[in-house]
Coordinates of C-alpha atoms in Angstrom, one line a residue:
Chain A
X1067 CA -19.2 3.9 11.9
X1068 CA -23.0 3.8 12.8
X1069 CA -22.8 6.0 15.9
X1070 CA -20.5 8.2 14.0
X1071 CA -20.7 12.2 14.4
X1072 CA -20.8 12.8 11.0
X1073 CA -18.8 16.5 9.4
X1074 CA -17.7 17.6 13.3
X1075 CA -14.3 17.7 13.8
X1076 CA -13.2 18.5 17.5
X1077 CA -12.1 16.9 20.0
X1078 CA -9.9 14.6 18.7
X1079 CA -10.8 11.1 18.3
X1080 CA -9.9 8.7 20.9
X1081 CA -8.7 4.9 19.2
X1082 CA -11.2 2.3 18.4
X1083 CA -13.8 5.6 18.5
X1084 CA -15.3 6.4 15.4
X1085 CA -14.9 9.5 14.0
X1086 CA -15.9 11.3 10.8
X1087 CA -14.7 14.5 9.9
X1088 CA -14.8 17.0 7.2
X1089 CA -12.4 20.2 5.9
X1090 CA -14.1 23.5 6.5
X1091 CA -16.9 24.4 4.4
X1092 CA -17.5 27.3 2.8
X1093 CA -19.3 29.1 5.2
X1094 CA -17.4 32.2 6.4
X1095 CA -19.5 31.8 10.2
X1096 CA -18.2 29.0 10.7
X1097 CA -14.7 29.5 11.5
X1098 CA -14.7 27.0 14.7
X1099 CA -13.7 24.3 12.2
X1100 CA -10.9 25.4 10.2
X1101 CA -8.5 23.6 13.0
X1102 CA -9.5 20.3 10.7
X1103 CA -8.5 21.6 7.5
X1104 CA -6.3 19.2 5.6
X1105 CA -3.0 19.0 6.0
X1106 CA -0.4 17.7 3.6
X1107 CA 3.4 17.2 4.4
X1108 CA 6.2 15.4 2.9
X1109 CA 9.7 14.9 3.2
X1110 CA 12.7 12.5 2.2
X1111 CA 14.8 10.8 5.0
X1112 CA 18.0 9.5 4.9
X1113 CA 18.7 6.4 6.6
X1114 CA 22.2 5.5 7.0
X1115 CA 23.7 2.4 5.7
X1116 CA 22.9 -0.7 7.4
X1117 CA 24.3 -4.1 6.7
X1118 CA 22.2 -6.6 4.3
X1119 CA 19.4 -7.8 7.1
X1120 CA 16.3 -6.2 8.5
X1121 CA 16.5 -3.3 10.5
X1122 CA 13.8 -1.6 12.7
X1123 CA 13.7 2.0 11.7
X1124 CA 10.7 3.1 14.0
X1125 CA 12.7 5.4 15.9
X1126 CA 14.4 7.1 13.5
X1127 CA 11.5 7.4 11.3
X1128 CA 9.5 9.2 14.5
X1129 CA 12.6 11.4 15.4
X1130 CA 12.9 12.7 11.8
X1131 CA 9.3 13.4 11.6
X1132 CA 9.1 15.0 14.9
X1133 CA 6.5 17.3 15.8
X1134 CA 5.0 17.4 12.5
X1135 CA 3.1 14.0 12.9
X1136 CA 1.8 15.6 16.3
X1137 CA -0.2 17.7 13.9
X1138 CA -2.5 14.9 12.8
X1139 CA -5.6 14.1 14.4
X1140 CA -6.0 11.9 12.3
X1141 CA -4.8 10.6 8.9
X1142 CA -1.9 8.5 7.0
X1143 CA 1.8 8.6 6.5
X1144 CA 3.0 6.2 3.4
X1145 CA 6.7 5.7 3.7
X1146 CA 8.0 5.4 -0.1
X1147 CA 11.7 3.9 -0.7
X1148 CA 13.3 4.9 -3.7
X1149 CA 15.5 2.1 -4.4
X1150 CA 15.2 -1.6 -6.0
X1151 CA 17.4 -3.8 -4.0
X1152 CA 15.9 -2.9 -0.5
X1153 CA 12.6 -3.0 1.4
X1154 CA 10.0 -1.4 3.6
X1155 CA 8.1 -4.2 5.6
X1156 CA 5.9 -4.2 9.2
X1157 CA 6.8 -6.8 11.7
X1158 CA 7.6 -7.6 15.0
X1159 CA 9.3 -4.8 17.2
X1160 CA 11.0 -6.5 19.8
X1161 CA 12.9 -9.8 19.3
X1162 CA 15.6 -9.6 17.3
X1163 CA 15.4 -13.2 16.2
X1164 CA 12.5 -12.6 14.2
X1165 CA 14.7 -10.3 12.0
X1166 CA 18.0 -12.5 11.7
X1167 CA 15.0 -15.1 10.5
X1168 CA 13.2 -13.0 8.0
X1169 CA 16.9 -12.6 6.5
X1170 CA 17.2 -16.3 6.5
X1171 CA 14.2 -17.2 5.2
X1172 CA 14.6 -14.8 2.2
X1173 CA 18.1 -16.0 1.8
X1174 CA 16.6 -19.6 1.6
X1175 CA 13.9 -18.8 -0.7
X1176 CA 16.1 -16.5 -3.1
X1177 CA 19.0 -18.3 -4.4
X1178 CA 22.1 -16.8 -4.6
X1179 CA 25.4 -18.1 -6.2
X1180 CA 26.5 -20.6 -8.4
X1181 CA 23.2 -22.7 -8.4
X1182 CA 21.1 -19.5 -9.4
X1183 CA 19.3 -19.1 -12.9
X1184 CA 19.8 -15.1 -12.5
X1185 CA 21.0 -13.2 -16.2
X1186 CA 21.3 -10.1 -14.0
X1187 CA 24.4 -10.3 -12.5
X1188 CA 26.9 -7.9 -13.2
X1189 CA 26.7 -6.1 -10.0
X1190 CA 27.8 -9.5 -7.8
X1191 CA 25.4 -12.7 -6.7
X1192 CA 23.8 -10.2 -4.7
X1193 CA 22.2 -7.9 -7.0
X1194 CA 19.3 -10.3 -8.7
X1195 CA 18.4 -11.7 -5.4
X1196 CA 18.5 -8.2 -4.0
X1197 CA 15.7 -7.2 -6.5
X1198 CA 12.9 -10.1 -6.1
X1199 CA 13.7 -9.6 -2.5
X1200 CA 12.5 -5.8 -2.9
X1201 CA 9.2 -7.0 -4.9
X1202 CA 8.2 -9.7 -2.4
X1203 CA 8.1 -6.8 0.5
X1204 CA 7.5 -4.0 -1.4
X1205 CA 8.9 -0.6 -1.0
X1206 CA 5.9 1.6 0.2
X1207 CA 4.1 1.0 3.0
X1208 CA 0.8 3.2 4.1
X1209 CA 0.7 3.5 8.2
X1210 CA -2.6 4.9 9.8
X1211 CA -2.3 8.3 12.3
X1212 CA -4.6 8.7 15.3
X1213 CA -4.0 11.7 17.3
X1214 CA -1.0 12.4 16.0
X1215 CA 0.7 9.3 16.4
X1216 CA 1.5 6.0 14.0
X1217 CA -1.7 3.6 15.1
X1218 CA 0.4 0.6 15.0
X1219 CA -0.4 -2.5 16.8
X1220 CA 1.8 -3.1 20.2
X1221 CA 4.3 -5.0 18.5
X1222 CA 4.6 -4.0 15.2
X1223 CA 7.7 -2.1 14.1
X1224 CA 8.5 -0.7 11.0
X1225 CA 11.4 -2.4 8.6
X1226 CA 14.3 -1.6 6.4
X1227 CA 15.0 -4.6 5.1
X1228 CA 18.8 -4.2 3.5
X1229 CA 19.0 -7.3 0.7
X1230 CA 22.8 -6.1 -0.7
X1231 CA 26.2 -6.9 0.7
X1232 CA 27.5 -3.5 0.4
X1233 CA 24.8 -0.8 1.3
X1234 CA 24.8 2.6 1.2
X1235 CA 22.4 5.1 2.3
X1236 CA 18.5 4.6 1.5
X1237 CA 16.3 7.3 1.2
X1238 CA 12.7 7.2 2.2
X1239 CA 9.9 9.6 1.1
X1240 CA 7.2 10.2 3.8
X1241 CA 3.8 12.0 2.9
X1242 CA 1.9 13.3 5.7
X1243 CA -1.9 13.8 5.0
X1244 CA -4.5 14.9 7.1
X1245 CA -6.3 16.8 9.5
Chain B
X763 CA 10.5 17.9 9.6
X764 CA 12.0 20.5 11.8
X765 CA 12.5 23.5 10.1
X766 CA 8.9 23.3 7.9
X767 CA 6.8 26.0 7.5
X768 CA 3.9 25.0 8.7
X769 CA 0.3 25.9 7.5
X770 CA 2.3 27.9 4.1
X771 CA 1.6 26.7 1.0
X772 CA 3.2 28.0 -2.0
X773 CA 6.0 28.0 -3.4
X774 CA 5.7 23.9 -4.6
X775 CA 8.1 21.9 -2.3
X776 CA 11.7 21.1 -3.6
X777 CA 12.5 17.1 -3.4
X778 CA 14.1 16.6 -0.1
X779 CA 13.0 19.7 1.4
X780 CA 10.0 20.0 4.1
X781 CA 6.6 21.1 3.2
X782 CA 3.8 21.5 5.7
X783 CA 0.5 22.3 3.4
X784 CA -3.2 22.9 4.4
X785 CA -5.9 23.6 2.8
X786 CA -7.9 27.0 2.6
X787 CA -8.8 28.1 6.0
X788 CA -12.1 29.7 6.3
X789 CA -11.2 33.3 6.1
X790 CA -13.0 34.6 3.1
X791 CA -9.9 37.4 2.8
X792 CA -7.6 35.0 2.2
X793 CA -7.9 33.5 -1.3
X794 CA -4.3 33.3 -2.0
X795 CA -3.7 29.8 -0.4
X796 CA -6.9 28.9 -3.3
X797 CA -4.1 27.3 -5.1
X798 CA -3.5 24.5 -2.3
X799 CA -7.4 23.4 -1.9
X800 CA -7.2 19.5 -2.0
X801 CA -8.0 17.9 -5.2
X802 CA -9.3 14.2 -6.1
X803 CA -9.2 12.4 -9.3
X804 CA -9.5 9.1 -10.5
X805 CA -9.6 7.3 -14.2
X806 CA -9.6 3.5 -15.2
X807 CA -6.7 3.6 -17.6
X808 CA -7.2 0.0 -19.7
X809 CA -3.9 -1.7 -20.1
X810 CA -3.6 -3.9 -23.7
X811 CA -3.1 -7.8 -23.4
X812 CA 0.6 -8.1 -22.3
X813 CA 2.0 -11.8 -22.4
X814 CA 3.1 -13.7 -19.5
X815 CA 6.1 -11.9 -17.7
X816 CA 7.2 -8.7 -16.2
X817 CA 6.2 -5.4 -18.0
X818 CA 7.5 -2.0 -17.9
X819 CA 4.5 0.2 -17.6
X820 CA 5.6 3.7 -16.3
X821 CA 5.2 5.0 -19.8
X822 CA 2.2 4.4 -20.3
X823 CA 0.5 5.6 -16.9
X824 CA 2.4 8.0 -17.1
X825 CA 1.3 9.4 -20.4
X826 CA -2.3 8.3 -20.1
X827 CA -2.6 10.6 -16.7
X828 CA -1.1 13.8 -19.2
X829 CA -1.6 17.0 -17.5
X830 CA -3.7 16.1 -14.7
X831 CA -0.9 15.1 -12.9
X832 CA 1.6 18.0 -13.5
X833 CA -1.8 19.7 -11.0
X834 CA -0.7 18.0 -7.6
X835 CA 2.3 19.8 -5.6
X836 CA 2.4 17.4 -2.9
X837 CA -0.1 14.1 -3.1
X838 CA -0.2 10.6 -3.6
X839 CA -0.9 8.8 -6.6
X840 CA -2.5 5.3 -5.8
X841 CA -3.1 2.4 -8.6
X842 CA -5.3 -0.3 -8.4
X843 CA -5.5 -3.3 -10.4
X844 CA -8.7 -4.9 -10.9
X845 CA -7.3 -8.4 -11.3
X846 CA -6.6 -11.7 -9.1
X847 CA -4.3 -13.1 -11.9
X848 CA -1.6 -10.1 -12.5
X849 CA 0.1 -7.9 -10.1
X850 CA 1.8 -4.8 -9.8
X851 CA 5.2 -4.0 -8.2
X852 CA 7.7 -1.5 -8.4
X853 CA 11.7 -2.1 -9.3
X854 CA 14.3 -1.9 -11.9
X855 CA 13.5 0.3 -15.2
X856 CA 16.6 -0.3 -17.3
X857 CA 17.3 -3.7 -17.9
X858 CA 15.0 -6.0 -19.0
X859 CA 16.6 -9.3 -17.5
X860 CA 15.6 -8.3 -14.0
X861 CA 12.0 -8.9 -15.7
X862 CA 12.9 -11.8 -17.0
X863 CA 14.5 -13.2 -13.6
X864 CA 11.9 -11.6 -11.6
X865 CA 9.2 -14.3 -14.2
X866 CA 11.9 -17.6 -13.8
X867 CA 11.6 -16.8 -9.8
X868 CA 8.0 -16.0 -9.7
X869 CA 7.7 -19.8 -11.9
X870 CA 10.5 -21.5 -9.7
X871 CA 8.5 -20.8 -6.4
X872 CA 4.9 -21.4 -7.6
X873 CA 5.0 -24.8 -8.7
X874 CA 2.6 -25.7 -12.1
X875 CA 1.9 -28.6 -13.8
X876 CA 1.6 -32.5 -12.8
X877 CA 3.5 -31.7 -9.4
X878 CA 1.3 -28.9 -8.6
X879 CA -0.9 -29.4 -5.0
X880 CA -3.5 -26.9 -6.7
X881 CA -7.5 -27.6 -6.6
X882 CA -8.0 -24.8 -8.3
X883 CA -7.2 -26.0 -11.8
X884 CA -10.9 -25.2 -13.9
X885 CA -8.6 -22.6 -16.1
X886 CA -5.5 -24.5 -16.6
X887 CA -2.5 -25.3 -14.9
X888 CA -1.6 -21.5 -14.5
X889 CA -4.6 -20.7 -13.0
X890 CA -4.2 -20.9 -9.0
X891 CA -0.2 -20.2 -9.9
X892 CA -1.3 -16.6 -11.0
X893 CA -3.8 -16.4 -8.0
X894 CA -1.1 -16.9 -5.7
X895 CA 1.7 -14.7 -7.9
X896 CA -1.0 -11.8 -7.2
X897 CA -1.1 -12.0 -3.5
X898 CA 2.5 -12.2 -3.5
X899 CA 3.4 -8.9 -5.1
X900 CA -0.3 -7.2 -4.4
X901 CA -2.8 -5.2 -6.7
X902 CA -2.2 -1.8 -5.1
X903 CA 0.5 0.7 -5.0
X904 CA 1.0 4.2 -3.8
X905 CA 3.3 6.7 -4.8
X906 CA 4.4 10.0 -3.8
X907 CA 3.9 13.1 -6.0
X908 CA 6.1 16.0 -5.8
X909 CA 5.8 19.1 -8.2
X910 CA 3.9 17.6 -10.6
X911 CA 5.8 14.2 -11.1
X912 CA 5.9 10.5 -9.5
X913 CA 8.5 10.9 -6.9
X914 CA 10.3 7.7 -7.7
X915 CA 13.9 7.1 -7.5
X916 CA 16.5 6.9 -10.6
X917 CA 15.9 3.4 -11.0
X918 CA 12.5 2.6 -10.0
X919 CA 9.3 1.7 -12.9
X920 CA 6.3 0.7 -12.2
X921 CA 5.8 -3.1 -13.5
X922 CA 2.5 -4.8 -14.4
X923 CA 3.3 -8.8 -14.0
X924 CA 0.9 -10.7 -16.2
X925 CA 1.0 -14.2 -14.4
X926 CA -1.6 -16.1 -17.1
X927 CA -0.5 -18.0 -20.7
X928 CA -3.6 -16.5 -22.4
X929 CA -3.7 -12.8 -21.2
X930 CA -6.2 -10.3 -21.6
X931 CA -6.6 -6.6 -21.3
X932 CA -6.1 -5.4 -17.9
X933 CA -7.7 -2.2 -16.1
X934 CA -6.0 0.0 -13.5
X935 CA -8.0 2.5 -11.1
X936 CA -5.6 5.7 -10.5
X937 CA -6.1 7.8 -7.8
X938 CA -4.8 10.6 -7.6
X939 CA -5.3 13.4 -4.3
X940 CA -3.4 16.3 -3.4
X941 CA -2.5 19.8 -3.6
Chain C
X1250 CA -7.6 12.2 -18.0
X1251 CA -7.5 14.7 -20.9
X1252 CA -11.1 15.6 -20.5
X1253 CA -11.4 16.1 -17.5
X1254 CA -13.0 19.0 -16.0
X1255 CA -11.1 20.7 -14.0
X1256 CA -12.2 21.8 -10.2
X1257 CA -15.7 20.5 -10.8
X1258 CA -17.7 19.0 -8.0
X1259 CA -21.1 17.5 -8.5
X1260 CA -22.6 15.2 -9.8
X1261 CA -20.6 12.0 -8.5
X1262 CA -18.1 10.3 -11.1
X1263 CA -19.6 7.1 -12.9
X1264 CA -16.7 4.6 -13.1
X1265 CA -14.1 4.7 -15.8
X1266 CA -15.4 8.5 -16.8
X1267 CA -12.9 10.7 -15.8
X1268 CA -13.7 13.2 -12.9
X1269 CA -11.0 15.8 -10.9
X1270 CA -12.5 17.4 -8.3
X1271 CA -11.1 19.9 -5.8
X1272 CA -12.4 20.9 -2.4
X1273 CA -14.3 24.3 -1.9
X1274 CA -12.2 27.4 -2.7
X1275 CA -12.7 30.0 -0.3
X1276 CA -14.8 31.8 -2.2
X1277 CA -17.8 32.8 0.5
X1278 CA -20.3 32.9 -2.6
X1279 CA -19.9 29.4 -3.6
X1280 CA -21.3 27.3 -1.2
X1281 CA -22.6 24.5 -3.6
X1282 CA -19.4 23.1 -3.3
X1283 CA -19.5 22.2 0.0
X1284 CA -20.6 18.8 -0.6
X1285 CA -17.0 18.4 -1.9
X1286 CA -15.3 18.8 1.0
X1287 CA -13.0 16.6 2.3
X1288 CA -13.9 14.2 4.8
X1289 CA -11.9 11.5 6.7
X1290 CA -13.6 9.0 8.7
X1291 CA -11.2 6.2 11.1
X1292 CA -12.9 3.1 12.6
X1293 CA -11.3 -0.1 14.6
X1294 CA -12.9 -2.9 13.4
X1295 CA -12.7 -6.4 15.4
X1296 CA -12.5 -9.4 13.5
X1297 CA -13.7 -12.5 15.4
X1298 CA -10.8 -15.2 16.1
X1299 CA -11.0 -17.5 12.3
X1300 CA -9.0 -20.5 12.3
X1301 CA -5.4 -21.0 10.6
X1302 CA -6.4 -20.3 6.7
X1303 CA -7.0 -17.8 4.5
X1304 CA -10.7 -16.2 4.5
X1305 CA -13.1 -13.8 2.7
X1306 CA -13.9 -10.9 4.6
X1307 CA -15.3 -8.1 2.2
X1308 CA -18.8 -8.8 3.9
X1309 CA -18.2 -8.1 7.2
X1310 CA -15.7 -5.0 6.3
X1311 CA -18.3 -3.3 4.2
X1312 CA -21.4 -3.8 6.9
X1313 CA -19.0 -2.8 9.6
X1314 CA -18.5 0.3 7.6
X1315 CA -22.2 0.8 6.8
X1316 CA -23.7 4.2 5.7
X1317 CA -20.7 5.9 5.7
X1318 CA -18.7 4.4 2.8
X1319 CA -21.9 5.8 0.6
X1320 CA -20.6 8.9 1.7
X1321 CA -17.7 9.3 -0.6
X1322 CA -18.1 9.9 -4.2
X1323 CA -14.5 9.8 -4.8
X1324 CA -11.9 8.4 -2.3
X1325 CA -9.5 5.8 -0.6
X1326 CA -9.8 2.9 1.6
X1327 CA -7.3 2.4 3.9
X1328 CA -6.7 -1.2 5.7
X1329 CA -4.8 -1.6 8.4
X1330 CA -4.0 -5.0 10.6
X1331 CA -2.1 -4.5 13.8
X1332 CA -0.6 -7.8 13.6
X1333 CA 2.5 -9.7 13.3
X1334 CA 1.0 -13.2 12.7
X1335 CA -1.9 -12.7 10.4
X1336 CA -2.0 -10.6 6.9
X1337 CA -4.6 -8.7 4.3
X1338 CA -4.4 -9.4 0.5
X1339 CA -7.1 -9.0 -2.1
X1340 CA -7.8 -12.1 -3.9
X1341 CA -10.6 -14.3 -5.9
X1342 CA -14.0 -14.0 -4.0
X1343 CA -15.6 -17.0 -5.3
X1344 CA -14.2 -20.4 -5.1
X1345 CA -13.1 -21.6 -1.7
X1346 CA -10.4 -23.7 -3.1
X1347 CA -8.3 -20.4 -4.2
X1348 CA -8.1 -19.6 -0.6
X1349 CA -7.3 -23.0 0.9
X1350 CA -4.5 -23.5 -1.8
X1351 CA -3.2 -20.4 -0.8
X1352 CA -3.1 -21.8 2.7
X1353 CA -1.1 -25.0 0.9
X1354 CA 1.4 -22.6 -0.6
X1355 CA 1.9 -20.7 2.2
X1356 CA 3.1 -23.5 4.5
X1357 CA 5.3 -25.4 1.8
X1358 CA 6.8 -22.2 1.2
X1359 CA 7.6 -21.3 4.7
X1360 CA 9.2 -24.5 6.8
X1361 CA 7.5 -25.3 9.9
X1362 CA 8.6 -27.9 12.6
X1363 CA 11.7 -29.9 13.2
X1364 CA 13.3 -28.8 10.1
X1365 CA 12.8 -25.1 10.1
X1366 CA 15.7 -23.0 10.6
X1367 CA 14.3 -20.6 12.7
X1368 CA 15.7 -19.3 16.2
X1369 CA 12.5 -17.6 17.2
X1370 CA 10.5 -20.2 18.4
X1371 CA 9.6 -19.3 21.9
X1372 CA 5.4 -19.2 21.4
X1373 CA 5.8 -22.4 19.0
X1374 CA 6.3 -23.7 15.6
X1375 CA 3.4 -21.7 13.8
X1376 CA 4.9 -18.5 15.5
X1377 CA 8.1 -17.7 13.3
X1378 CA 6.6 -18.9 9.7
X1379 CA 3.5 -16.5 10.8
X1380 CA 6.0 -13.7 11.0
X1381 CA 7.2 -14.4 7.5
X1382 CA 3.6 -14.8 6.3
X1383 CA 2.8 -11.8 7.3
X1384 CA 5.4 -9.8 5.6
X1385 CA 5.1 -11.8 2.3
X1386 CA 1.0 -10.7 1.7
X1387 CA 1.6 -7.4 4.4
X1388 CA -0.7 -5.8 6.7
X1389 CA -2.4 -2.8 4.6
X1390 CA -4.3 -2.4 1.7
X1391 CA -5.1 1.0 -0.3
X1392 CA -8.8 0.7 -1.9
X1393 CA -9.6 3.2 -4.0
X1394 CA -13.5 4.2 -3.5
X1395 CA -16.1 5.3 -6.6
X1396 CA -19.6 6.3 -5.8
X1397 CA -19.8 5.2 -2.5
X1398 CA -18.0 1.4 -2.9
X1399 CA -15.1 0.3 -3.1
X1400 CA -14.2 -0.3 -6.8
X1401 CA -12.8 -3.5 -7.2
X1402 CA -12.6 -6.0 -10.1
X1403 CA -16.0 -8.5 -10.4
X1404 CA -13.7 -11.7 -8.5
X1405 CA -11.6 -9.7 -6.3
X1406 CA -12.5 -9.9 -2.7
X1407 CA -10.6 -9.2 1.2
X1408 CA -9.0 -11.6 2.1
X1409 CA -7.4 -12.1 6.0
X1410 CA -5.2 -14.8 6.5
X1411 CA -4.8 -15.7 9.7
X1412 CA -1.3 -17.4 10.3
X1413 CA -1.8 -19.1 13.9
X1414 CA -2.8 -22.4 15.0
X1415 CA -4.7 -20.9 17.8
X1416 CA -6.5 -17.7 16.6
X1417 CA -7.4 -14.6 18.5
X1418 CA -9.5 -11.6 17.7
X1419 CA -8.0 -9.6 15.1
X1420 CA -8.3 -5.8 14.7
X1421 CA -8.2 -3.8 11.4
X1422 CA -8.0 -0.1 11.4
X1423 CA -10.2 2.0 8.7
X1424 CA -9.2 5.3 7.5
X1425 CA -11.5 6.6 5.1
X1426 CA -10.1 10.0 3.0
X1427 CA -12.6 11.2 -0.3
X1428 CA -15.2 13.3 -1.0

């Protein structure tokens, strides 16, 4: 950030540019820059159920969030899932491989059934293997906003990854924050 | 986020409902929205020598943050373990076997002892296991705030994993921001 | 956080003291304040292709970010890789034989070649297992910043692990957000 404009605040930054920005200050003259002035949004989305696997939830997660994220020069959104037997990952958008083979991998590396050493298993075979799944991806992810859009990399995609036999709806908290 | 109100700031937000917050603008007439003006803080809360395993530590961030999280409307709480031989994750808060399956996985896939490929092995034989146990679940999290209180779901704690024989105290960095 | 002071500003926190700050009210008479005001700052920063391993890059993020990580007195670091094949953890910072171990784990735990179960094998045998990689460690890392650095433990360092046999450039968003 060496060529950096440092406390301006309009026009928006392009990406790779640098940009450092500041909220208003104090000064009652200076008016021009309350456009920047932080921003904080946050709501809960409901995904549907979806059967044990990966799932790319990009597009839903942009429909629900709609215009707001077009608010956000720039900033971060940190998806938060409120449950312990599913998980919130970034991977590759397009071929669907890569998701049936996360879900084997995980399967493979998890064991489930007889041959497990799980004490935790009065909701089914499932329900252990469902939680370590959920710690090993994680159930937050923080995602980057540049002009008002998620600044992901061309092929990443973001993840619902669905570790019990018998979903049901997941909810997701998304927090907005920015200027 | 559809129907939010955009650039409003109090009433706090309801769970599940939309919020769209800013900060003060610049307009010296209009100190009501004073109440949504961003705030940052940030404390090294020391955790006490836990032994090896899975630990439940909600309680104690939790009461170690007191009132100075009851402050934030809408934020993000983010913790930080200073450590490359513990981790933190978030799942299950009730029973304590899902700890205890969550530590015979974590030992099952990080081999230790004789058969080990490790190096690294100047500390003892769980010395490069609990390097790698850390990079598997991370050192960071982030969590939503809503109306004064981690926005978690029913069943959702925070866990500190202590991945060494001989443990010692452990320090967290919370950061808190918000409105 | 029990004594903290409330809304304060300056001076800048010393670590493990206590510190909540808030940004200027709207008060027109209070401009010493204004150094308080929120800033966010977003950079791209290229990493040059590294080969297939895990390696320390705290130096090169922290001179790439130059001046204008001093500016914050209180904040977060936000990392972001827009990959699929490569990941960011935070791990030991000293001894190269954490990192190559790590490399050693990483490919016993994920199967690679004839006897890998994976369908997605179209840009060759590293190409699936670097998918799973990358969800295991992630993409993103939260750091919080004190005093102008980021505040991490004495032996933890950033750490990009690059998945591929054949390495390209690799590109790592930085959102800055403090005061």
């Amino acid at each position: 950030m060496h060529s950096s404009s440092v406390f301006s605040s309009l026009p928006p930054p392009k990406l790779r540019l640098t940009a450092l920005y500041s909220a208003p200050t104090t000064d009652s003259n200076s008016n021009s820059m309350a456009a920047a002035s932080p921003k904080w949004a946050q709501k809960t989305i409901t995904l549907p159920p979806l059967r044990r696997g990966c799932h790319l939830i990009t597009p839903k997660i942009t429909k629900e969030l709609g215009d707001d994220l077009s608010q956000f020069n720039c900033g971060l959104a940190h998806l938060f899932l409120q449950h312990t037997s599913a998980s919130l990952t970034i991977n590759e958008n397009y071929d669907t491989d890569v998701r049936d083979d996360t879900e084997t991998f995980l399967n493979n590396i998890v064991p489930e059934g007889n041959s497990a050493p799980w004490k935790h298993t009065l909701e089914g075979p499932d329900d252990m293997p469902a939680h370590i799944k959920s710690s090993m991806f994680g159930c937050q992810l923080t995602i980057p906003i540049t002009n008002g859009k998620f600044n992901m990399g061309t092929w990443q995609g973001i993840w619902l990854c669905e570790h019990r036999d018998y979903p049901t709806a997941r909810k997701v908290v998304v927090t907005l924050n920015g200027i």
